[in-house]
Short mmCIF file of C-alpha atoms in Angstrom, two decimals:
data_model
loop_
_atom_site.label_atom_id
_atom_site.label_comp_id
_atom_site.label_asym_id
_atom_site.label_seq_id
_atom_site.Cartn_x
_atom_site.Cartn_y
_atom_site.Cartn_z
CA MET A 18 61.60 230.28 72.58
CA ASN A 19 64.75 231.42 74.46
CA SER A 20 67.52 232.22 71.99
CA TYR A 21 70.14 232.04 74.73
CA SER A 22 69.64 228.44 75.72
CA GLU A 23 67.80 227.02 72.69
CA PRO A 24 69.10 228.45 69.44
CA THR A 25 67.59 226.98 66.30
CA ALA A 26 69.88 224.50 64.64
CA THR A 27 72.31 225.62 61.93
CA PRO A 28 72.62 223.09 59.12
CA PRO A 29 76.09 221.61 59.35
CA GLY A 30 76.92 222.01 55.73
CA ALA A 31 76.82 224.85 53.25
CA ASP A 32 76.96 225.16 49.45
CA SER A 33 80.36 226.64 48.80
CA ALA A 34 79.10 228.02 45.56
CA ASP A 35 76.49 230.14 47.33
CA PRO A 36 77.98 232.28 50.14
CA LEU A 37 74.50 232.81 51.58
CA SER A 38 73.38 229.16 51.74
CA PRO A 39 72.31 228.09 55.25
CA GLY A 40 75.10 226.65 57.33
CA THR A 41 78.71 227.28 58.16
CA HIS A 42 81.11 228.74 55.64
CA THR A 43 84.91 229.05 55.71
CA PHE A 44 87.16 231.00 53.41
CA THR A 45 90.67 232.46 53.69
CA VAL A 46 91.57 236.13 54.14
CA ARG A 47 95.03 237.58 53.52
CA HIS A 48 96.25 239.40 56.59
CA GLY A 49 99.74 240.80 56.43
CA GLY A 50 101.85 238.03 54.91
CA THR A 51 99.60 235.15 55.81
CA LEU A 52 96.30 233.56 54.97
CA VAL A 53 93.90 233.26 57.85
CA GLU A 54 90.66 231.18 57.91
CA GLN A 55 87.47 233.11 58.49
CA ARG A 56 84.21 231.31 59.37
CA TYR A 57 80.71 232.64 59.33
CA HIS A 58 77.27 231.09 59.81
CA VAL A 59 74.09 231.70 57.79
CA ALA A 60 70.56 231.18 59.00
CA GLY A 61 67.16 232.48 57.92
CA ARG A 62 65.74 233.98 54.75
CA GLY A 63 65.13 237.55 53.76
CA PRO A 64 67.21 240.76 53.65
CA VAL A 65 70.80 240.22 54.68
CA CYS A 66 71.97 241.35 58.08
CA VAL A 67 75.58 240.66 59.12
CA ALA A 68 76.05 240.34 62.95
CA HIS A 69 79.33 240.84 64.75
CA SER A 70 79.56 239.50 68.31
CA GLY A 71 81.28 241.12 71.33
CA GLY A 72 84.10 240.41 73.65
CA PRO A 73 86.68 240.60 72.23
CA GLY A 74 87.05 236.84 72.36
CA ILE A 75 83.52 235.64 73.16
CA GLY A 76 82.21 232.80 70.93
CA TRP A 77 79.64 234.00 68.41
CA GLU A 78 76.94 231.56 69.50
CA TYR A 79 75.47 233.68 72.28
CA LEU A 80 74.40 236.24 69.66
CA ARG A 81 72.14 233.79 67.79
CA MET A 82 68.81 235.51 67.09
CA PRO A 83 66.19 233.05 65.89
CA ASP A 84 63.35 235.58 65.97
CA LEU A 85 65.20 237.70 63.42
CA GLU A 86 66.03 234.66 61.31
CA ARG A 87 62.30 234.22 60.57
CA ARG A 88 62.30 237.35 58.43
CA MET A 89 65.98 237.98 57.59
CA THR A 90 69.09 236.18 56.41
CA MET A 91 71.36 236.44 59.42
CA VAL A 92 75.07 236.15 58.80
CA TYR A 93 76.94 235.59 62.05
CA VAL A 94 80.67 236.33 61.89
CA GLU A 95 82.89 233.96 63.93
CA PRO A 96 85.65 236.50 64.74
CA VAL A 97 89.28 235.55 64.19
CA GLY A 98 90.80 234.23 67.39
CA THR A 99 87.60 232.46 68.39
CA GLY A 100 85.96 229.10 67.61
CA ALA A 101 87.25 227.49 64.42
CA SER A 102 88.26 230.73 62.76
CA GLY A 103 92.01 231.26 62.38
CA ARG A 104 94.39 232.56 64.97
CA LEU A 105 96.70 235.57 64.58
CA ALA A 106 100.45 235.00 64.98
CA ASP A 107 100.78 237.99 67.30
CA PRO A 108 98.02 238.47 69.95
CA ARG A 109 98.73 242.20 70.00
CA ASP A 110 97.22 242.31 66.55
CA TYR A 111 93.64 241.66 67.80
CA THR A 112 92.56 245.23 67.20
CA ILE A 113 89.42 246.97 65.93
CA ALA A 114 91.24 247.63 62.65
CA THR A 115 91.96 243.94 62.32
CA TYR A 116 88.38 242.89 62.97
CA CYS A 117 87.18 245.46 60.48
CA HIS A 118 89.55 244.01 57.92
CA PHE A 119 88.06 240.58 58.37
CA LEU A 120 84.54 241.88 58.51
CA HIS A 121 85.09 243.68 55.21
CA ALA A 122 86.32 240.43 53.72
CA VAL A 123 83.14 238.65 54.87
CA ILE A 124 80.82 241.36 53.45
CA ARG A 125 82.66 241.38 50.12
CA HIS A 126 82.55 237.57 50.04
CA LEU A 127 78.79 237.59 50.37
CA GLY A 128 78.50 239.32 47.03
CA HIS A 129 75.84 241.90 47.92
CA ASP A 130 76.18 245.53 47.05
CA LYS A 131 74.94 246.62 50.51
CA VAL A 132 74.04 244.79 53.74
CA ALA A 133 72.69 245.77 57.12
CA LEU A 134 75.24 245.49 59.89
CA LEU A 135 74.53 244.75 63.55
CA GLY A 136 77.26 245.02 66.13
CA HIS A 137 76.89 244.08 69.79
CA SER A 138 79.16 245.47 72.58
CA HIS A 139 82.73 245.31 71.36
CA GLY A 140 81.23 244.22 68.01
CA GLY A 141 79.53 247.63 68.08
CA PHE A 142 82.93 249.27 68.20
CA VAL A 143 83.84 247.25 65.14
CA ALA A 144 80.57 248.17 63.43
CA GLN A 145 81.03 251.86 64.08
CA ARG A 146 84.63 251.81 62.71
CA TYR A 147 83.46 249.77 59.72
CA ALA A 148 80.64 252.24 58.95
CA LEU A 149 83.06 255.12 59.03
CA ASP A 150 85.51 253.36 56.75
CA HIS A 151 83.15 251.48 54.41
CA LEU A 152 79.85 253.31 54.48
CA GLY A 153 79.10 252.52 50.87
CA HIS A 154 78.75 248.79 51.69
CA LEU A 155 75.99 249.35 54.25
CA SER A 156 72.23 249.89 53.86
CA ALA A 157 71.62 250.30 57.61
CA LEU A 158 73.35 249.97 60.97
CA VAL A 159 72.27 248.55 64.34
CA LEU A 160 74.45 249.49 67.23
CA TYR A 161 73.45 247.30 70.13
CA ASP A 162 74.62 247.86 73.74
CA THR A 163 77.82 249.64 72.73
CA SER A 164 79.59 252.95 73.14
CA PRO A 165 81.38 255.47 70.97
CA VAL A 166 84.27 255.76 73.43
CA THR A 167 86.19 253.72 75.97
CA GLY A 168 89.06 254.89 78.15
CA ASP A 169 89.26 255.83 81.82
CA ASP A 170 85.76 257.38 82.19
CA PHE A 171 84.10 254.44 80.44
CA TRP A 172 85.76 251.83 82.61
CA ALA A 173 85.27 253.81 85.82
CA ALA A 174 81.54 253.97 85.13
CA ALA A 175 81.41 250.24 84.40
CA VAL A 176 83.30 249.38 87.60
CA ALA A 177 81.10 251.66 89.67
CA ALA A 178 77.94 250.06 88.27
CA LEU A 179 79.32 246.59 88.84
CA GLN A 180 80.17 247.56 92.42
CA ASP A 181 76.53 248.64 92.90
CA PHE A 182 75.39 245.31 91.50
CA ALA A 183 77.68 243.49 93.96
CA ARG A 184 76.43 245.51 96.96
CA LEU A 185 72.87 244.73 96.00
CA HIS A 186 73.30 240.96 95.70
CA ALA A 187 76.18 240.22 98.08
CA PRO A 188 73.92 239.48 101.12
CA GLU A 189 72.39 236.51 99.34
CA ARG A 190 75.22 235.70 96.94
CA PRO A 191 78.62 236.53 98.45
CA GLY A 192 80.46 235.37 95.30
CA VAL A 193 79.49 238.56 93.46
CA THR A 194 82.00 240.56 95.44
CA SER A 195 84.74 239.16 93.20
CA PHE A 196 83.03 240.26 89.98
CA VAL A 197 84.87 243.53 89.63
CA GLY A 198 88.22 241.83 89.95
CA GLU A 199 87.19 239.21 87.48
CA LEU A 200 86.04 241.79 84.93
CA THR A 201 89.32 243.66 85.04
CA THR A 202 91.70 240.68 85.09
CA ARG A 203 93.25 239.71 81.74
CA PRO A 204 93.70 235.92 81.34
CA GLU A 205 96.96 234.39 80.22
CA VAL A 206 97.11 234.50 76.44
CA ASP A 207 96.63 230.70 76.02
CA ASP A 208 94.18 230.09 78.90
CA ASP A 209 90.87 229.75 77.07
CA ASP A 210 89.45 227.55 79.82
CA GLY A 211 90.29 230.13 82.45
CA ALA A 212 88.82 232.90 80.45
CA THR A 213 85.66 230.88 79.89
CA ALA A 214 85.35 230.19 83.61
CA ILE A 215 85.57 233.91 84.35
CA LEU A 216 82.93 234.81 81.75
CA ARG A 217 80.51 232.21 83.05
CA LYS A 218 81.05 233.32 86.61
CA ILE A 219 80.30 237.01 86.01
CA ALA A 220 77.56 236.42 83.40
CA PRO A 221 74.67 237.23 85.80
CA ALA A 222 75.84 240.85 85.97
CA TYR A 223 74.94 241.23 82.31
CA PHE A 224 71.23 240.60 83.00
CA HIS A 225 68.54 242.63 84.62
CA ASP A 226 67.48 239.71 86.83
CA TYR A 227 69.47 236.57 86.10
CA TRP A 228 68.56 234.77 89.29
CA GLY A 229 64.88 235.51 88.90
CA ARG A 230 64.92 233.63 85.61
CA GLU A 231 67.86 231.24 86.21
CA ALA A 232 66.01 228.29 84.81
CA ASP A 233 65.77 230.12 81.47
CA PHE A 234 69.31 231.48 81.38
CA ALA A 235 71.53 228.88 83.08
CA PRO A 236 71.92 226.49 80.06
CA GLY A 237 73.11 229.35 77.92
CA ARG A 238 75.47 230.54 80.65
CA GLU A 239 77.04 227.13 80.70
CA ALA A 240 77.40 227.15 76.94
CA LEU A 241 79.37 230.44 76.85
CA ARG A 242 82.87 230.19 75.52
CA MET A 243 85.69 232.76 75.83
CA TYR A 244 89.02 232.79 73.99
CA ALA A 245 91.85 234.45 75.78
CA ALA A 246 94.23 235.74 73.09
CA PRO A 247 91.95 238.54 71.75
CA ALA A 248 92.13 240.23 75.15
CA TRP A 249 95.81 240.96 74.38
CA GLY A 250 95.18 243.28 71.45
CA GLN A 251 97.12 246.52 71.78
CA GLU A 252 95.57 249.81 70.63
CA PRO A 253 94.63 253.22 72.00
CA PRO A 254 91.28 253.71 73.72
CA PHE A 255 88.35 253.69 71.26
CA ASP A 256 86.95 257.08 70.44
CA VAL A 257 84.90 257.90 67.33
CA ARG A 258 82.75 260.65 68.78
CA GLY A 259 84.09 263.25 66.46
CA GLU A 260 83.61 261.11 63.38
CA LEU A 261 80.09 259.81 63.94
CA PRO A 262 78.36 262.63 62.04
CA GLY A 263 79.80 260.97 58.99
CA VAL A 264 77.61 257.89 59.52
CA THR A 265 74.67 258.86 57.24
CA VAL A 266 72.97 255.48 56.82
CA PRO A 267 69.81 254.86 58.89
CA THR A 268 71.03 253.71 62.33
CA LEU A 269 69.21 252.15 65.22
CA VAL A 270 70.87 252.39 68.66
CA VAL A 271 69.60 249.83 71.18
CA ALA A 272 70.48 249.75 74.90
CA GLY A 273 69.29 247.88 77.96
CA ALA A 274 68.18 250.30 80.68
CA ASP A 275 70.10 248.21 83.26
CA ASP A 276 73.22 247.45 81.20
CA PHE A 277 76.12 248.14 83.61
CA ILE A 278 78.75 248.43 80.87
CA CYS A 279 77.15 249.94 77.71
CA GLY A 280 73.93 251.44 78.94
CA PRO A 281 71.70 254.35 77.88
CA HIS A 282 74.34 257.03 78.71
CA TRP A 283 76.62 255.73 75.99
CA ALA A 284 73.73 254.95 73.59
CA ARG A 285 72.52 258.56 73.83
CA MET A 286 76.04 259.74 73.09
CA ILE A 287 75.91 257.80 69.79
CA ARG A 288 72.39 258.88 68.96
CA GLU A 289 73.23 262.59 69.42
CA ARG A 290 75.99 262.40 66.84
CA ILE A 291 74.51 260.28 64.05
CA PRO A 292 72.27 262.25 61.70
CA ASN A 293 69.86 259.42 60.84
CA GLY A 294 69.89 257.75 64.25
CA GLN A 295 67.09 256.35 66.33
CA LEU A 296 67.34 255.29 70.01
CA ALA A 297 65.45 252.48 71.67
CA VAL A 298 65.97 251.67 75.37
CA LEU A 299 64.69 248.31 76.63
CA GLU A 300 63.39 248.61 80.19
CA ARG A 301 64.20 245.94 82.78
CA THR A 302 66.96 244.69 80.49
CA GLY A 303 70.70 244.33 80.81
CA HIS A 304 73.40 243.80 78.25
CA LEU A 305 71.63 241.00 76.41
CA GLY A 306 68.21 242.19 75.27
CA HIS A 307 67.99 239.62 72.49
CA ILE A 308 68.06 236.96 75.25
CA GLU A 309 66.10 238.65 78.04
CA ARG A 310 63.38 240.10 75.76
CA PRO A 311 63.83 238.32 72.44
CA GLU A 312 60.43 239.16 70.95
CA GLU A 313 60.65 242.88 71.85
CA PHE A 314 64.20 243.13 70.65
CA ALA A 315 63.49 241.30 67.41
CA ALA A 316 60.49 243.53 66.73
CA LEU A 317 62.56 246.65 67.14
CA VAL A 318 65.30 245.47 64.76
CA ARG A 319 62.98 243.81 62.31
CA ASP A 320 60.67 246.80 61.95
CA PHE A 321 63.72 249.04 61.53
CA LEU A 322 65.43 246.89 58.91
CA VAL A 323 62.51 245.29 57.11
CA GLY A 324 59.45 247.38 57.93
#
């Protein structure tokens, strides 16, 4: 089964008395002087793993992991500013600290002393910051295709890798030459359709071999949704390298060998700094290992979290 194009169905309803009943849940979180709706989705049965998607601003659905749901209770956060979760009054407030605030509210709402936390890409930034600030709420951590730092060097490496991708594919697919510009262009704050169009256009760059398996991946590509406002968050470049030795829970760091934006270089940087860290690199895989190699990815995470 391809988790990108054919996610298992989430029951539409949920028992509001049980925060871990299968389905969609909504509750309110106080943020500043307002109450903001926070949605999350529950699927599967077993130990609890909370998953935070990337972006910022990408709809949570792409991160659906049916293979993990067979052995775990997966809790997918629908980040504020996306989907049917609430919107922030000031787009500049879409920061890692804000996402951590809402993530903490979800974890406390679930009512478990400790949960496993999985963060993908930008969600991995959130997960690292959350682990540093709320370590006592976590039993384990999975940092998936992410980095401990952003800033000039990070983005220069991503642009260079994307330029290599464009040079490789431009003879057959001239449209890839615009991918670098699309990646670095911030959409208008209210242009969700425009942001979605850009994401869908550049999506092949996030795969090891999108066009070789286009029949598998195209439906999911067309289902991607991007919300523009979160891209307007204002904060300094992310950098937790000096703090990561304080993450003492068991941690699995996963990276795709061909991930142009958060590949093995950044994964090793995390692994070297976390005392109880393990590193797994998925060969012939880009930024979306749970989609390109769902069984291998699920086995790694499941064996780490469940045994």
